[in-house]
mmCIF file with all atom_site columns, C-alpha atoms and ligand atoms in Angstrom:
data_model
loop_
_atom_site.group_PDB
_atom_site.id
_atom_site.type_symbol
_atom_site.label_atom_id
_atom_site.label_alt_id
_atom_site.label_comp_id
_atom_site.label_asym_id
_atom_site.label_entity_id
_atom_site.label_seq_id
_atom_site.pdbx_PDB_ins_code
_atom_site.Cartn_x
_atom_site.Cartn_y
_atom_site.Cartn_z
_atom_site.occupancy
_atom_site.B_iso_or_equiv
_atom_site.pdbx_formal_charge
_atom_site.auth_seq_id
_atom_site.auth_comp_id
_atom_site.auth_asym_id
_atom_site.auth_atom_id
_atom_site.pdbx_PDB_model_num
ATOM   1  C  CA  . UNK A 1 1  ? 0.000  0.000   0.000   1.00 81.00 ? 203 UNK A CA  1
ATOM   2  C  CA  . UNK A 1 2  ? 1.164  4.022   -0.522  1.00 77.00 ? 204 UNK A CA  1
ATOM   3  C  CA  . UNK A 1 3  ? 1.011  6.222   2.095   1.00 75.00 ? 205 UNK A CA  1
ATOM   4  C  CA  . UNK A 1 4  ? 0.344  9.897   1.880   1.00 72.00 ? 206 UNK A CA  1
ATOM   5  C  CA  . UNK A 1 5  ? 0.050  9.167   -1.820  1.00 71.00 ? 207 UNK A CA  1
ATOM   6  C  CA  . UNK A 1 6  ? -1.583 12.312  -2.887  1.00 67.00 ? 208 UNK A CA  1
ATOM   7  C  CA  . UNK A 1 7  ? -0.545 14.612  0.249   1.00 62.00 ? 209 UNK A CA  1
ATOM   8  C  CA  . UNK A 1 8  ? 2.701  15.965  -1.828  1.00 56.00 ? 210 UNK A CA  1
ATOM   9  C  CA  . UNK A 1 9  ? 0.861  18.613  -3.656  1.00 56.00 ? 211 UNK A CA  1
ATOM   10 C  CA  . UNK A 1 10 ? -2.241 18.723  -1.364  1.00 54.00 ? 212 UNK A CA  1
ATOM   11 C  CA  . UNK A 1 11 ? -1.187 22.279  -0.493  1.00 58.00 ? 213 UNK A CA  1
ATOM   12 C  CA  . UNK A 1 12 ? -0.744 21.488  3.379   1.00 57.00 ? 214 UNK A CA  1
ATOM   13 C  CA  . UNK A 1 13 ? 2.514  22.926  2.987   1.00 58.00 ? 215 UNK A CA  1
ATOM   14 C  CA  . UNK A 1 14 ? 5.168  23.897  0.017   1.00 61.00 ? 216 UNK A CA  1
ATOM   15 C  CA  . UNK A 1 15 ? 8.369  22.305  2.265   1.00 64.00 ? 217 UNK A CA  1
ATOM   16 C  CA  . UNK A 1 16 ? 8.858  19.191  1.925   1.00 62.00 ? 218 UNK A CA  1
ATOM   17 C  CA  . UNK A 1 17 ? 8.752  17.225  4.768   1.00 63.00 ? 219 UNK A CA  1
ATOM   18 C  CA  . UNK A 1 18 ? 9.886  13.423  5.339   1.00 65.00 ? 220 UNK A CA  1
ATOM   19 C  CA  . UNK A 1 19 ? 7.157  12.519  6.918   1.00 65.00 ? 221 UNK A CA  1
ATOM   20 C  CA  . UNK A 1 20 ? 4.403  13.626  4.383   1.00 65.00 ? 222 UNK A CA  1
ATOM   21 C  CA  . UNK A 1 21 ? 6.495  12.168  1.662   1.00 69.00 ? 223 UNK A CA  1
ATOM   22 C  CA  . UNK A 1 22 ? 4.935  9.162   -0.278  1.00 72.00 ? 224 UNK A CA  1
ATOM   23 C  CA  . UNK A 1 23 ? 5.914  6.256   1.343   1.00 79.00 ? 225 UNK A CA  1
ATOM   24 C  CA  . UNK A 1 24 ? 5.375  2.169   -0.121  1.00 83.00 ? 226 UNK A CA  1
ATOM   25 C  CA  . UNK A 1 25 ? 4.324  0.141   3.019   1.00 86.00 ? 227 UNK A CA  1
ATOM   26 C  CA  . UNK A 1 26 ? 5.097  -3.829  2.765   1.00 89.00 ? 228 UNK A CA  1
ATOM   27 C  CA  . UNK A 1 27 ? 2.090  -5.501  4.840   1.00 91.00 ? 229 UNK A CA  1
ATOM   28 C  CA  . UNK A 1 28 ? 3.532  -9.086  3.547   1.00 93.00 ? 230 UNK A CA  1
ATOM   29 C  CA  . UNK A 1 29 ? 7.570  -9.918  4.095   1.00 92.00 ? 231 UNK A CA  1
ATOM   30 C  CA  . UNK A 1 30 ? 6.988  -12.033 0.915   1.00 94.00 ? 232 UNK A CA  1
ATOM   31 C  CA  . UNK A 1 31 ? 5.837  -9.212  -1.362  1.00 93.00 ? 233 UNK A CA  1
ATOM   32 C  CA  . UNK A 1 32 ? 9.751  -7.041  -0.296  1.00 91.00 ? 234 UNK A CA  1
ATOM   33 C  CA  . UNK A 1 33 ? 11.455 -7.879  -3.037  1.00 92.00 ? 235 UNK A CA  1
ATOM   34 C  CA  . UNK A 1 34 ? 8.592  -6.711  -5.220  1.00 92.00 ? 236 UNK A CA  1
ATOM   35 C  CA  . UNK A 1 35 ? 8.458  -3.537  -3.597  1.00 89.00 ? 237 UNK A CA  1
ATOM   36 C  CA  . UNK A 1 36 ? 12.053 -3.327  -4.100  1.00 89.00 ? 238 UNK A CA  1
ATOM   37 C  CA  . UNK A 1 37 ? 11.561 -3.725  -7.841  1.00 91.00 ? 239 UNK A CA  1
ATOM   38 C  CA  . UNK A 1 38 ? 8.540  -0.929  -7.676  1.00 87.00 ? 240 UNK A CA  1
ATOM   39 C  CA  . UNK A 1 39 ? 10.494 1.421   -6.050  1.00 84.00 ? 241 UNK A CA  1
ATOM   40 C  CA  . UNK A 1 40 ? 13.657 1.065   -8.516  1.00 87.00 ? 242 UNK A CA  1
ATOM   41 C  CA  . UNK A 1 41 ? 11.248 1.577   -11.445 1.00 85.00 ? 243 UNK A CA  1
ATOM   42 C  CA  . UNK A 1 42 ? 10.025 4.806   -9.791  1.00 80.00 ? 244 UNK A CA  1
ATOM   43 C  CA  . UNK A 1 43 ? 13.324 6.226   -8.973  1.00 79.00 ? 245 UNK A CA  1
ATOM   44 C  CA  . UNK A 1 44 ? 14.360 5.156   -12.784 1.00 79.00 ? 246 UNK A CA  1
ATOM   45 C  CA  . UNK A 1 45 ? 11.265 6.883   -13.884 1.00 75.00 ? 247 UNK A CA  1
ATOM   46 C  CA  . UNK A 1 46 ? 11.743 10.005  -11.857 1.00 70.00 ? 248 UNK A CA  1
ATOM   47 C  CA  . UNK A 1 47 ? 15.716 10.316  -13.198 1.00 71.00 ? 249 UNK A CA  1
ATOM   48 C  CA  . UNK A 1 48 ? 14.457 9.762   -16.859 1.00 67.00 ? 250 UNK A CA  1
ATOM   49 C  CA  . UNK A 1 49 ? 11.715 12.629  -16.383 1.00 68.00 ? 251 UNK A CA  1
ATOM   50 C  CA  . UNK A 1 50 ? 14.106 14.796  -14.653 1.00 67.00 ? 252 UNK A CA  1
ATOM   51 C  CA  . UNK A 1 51 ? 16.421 15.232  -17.635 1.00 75.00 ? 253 UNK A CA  1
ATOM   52 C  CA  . UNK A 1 52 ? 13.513 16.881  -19.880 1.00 84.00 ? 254 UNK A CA  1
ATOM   53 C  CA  . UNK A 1 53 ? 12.119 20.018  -18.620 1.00 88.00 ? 255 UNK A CA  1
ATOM   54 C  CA  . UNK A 1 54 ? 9.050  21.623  -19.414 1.00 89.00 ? 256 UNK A CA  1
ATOM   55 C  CA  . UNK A 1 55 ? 7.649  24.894  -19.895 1.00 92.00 ? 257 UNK A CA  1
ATOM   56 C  CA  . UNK A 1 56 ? 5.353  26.460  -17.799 1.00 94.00 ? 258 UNK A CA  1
ATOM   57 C  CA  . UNK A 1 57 ? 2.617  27.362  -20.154 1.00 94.00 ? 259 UNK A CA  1
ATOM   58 C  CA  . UNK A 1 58 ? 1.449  30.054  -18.076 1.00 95.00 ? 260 UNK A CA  1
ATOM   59 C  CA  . UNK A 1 59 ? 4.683  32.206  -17.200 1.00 96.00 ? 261 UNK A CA  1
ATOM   60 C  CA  . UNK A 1 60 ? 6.677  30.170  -19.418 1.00 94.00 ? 262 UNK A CA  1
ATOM   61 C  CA  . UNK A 1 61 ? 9.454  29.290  -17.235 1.00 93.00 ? 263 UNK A CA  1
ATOM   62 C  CA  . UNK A 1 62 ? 11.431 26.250  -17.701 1.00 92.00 ? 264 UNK A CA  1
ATOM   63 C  CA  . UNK A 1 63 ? 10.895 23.416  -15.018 1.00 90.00 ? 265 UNK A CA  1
ATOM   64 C  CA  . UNK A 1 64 ? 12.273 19.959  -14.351 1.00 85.00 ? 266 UNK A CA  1
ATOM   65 C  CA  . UNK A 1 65 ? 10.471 17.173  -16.387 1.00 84.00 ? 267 UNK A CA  1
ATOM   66 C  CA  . UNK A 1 66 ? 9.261  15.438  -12.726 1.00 82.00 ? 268 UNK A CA  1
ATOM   67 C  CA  . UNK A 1 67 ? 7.994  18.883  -11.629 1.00 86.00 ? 269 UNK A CA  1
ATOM   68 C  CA  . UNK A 1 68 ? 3.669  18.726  -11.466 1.00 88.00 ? 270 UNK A CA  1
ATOM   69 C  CA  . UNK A 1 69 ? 3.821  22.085  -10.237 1.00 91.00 ? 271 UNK A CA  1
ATOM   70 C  CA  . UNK A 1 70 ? 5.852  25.580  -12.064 1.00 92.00 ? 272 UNK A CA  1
ATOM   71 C  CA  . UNK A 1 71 ? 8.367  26.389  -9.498  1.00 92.00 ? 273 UNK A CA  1
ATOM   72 C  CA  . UNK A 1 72 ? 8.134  30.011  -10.445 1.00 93.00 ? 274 UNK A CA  1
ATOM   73 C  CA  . UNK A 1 73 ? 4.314  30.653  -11.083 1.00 95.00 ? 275 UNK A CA  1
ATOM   74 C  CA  . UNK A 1 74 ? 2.110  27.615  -9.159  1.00 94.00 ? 276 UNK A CA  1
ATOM   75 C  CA  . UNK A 1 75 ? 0.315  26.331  -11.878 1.00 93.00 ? 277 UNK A CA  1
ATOM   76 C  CA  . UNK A 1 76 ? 0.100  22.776  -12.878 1.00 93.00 ? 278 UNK A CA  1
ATOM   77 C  CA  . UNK A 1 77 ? 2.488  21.564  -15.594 1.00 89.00 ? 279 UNK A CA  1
ATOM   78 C  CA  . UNK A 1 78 ? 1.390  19.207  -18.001 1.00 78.00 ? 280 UNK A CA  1
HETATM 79 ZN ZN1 . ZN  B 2 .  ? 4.791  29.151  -14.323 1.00 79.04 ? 470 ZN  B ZN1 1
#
């Protein structure tokens, strides 16, 4: 199961903080090494979209590809 899934950009708060961070939760010790395996794909994911940036269509600044929010403006990023 993921924890705090959707609390990143809930708007509670702009710092990050550890403990609102998404976080994979192994109920079964036999599912670990699948979890392991999710987790590697995400982080893979995450470098691959943080190579290609995107532009904010609204004040057109650049942001990093695994951005959902413009750092400069607020508005979602497609
Ligand atoms: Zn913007």
């Amino acid at each position: 199961m993921i924890r705090n899934e959707f609390l990143t950009f809930s708007g509670i708060t702009e710092i990050p903080i550890p403990e609102f961070f998404p976080a994979l939760c192994v109920l079964n010790d036999d599912d670990y090494m699948r979890a392991v395996a999710i987790i590697r794909e995400h982080l893979n994911a995450s470098q691959m979209d943080s190579d290609t940036e995107i532009a904010c269509v609204a004040c057109g600044e650049t942001n990093p590809g695994n951005f959902g929010v413009c750092w400069s403006c607020g508005k979602p990023l497609e």
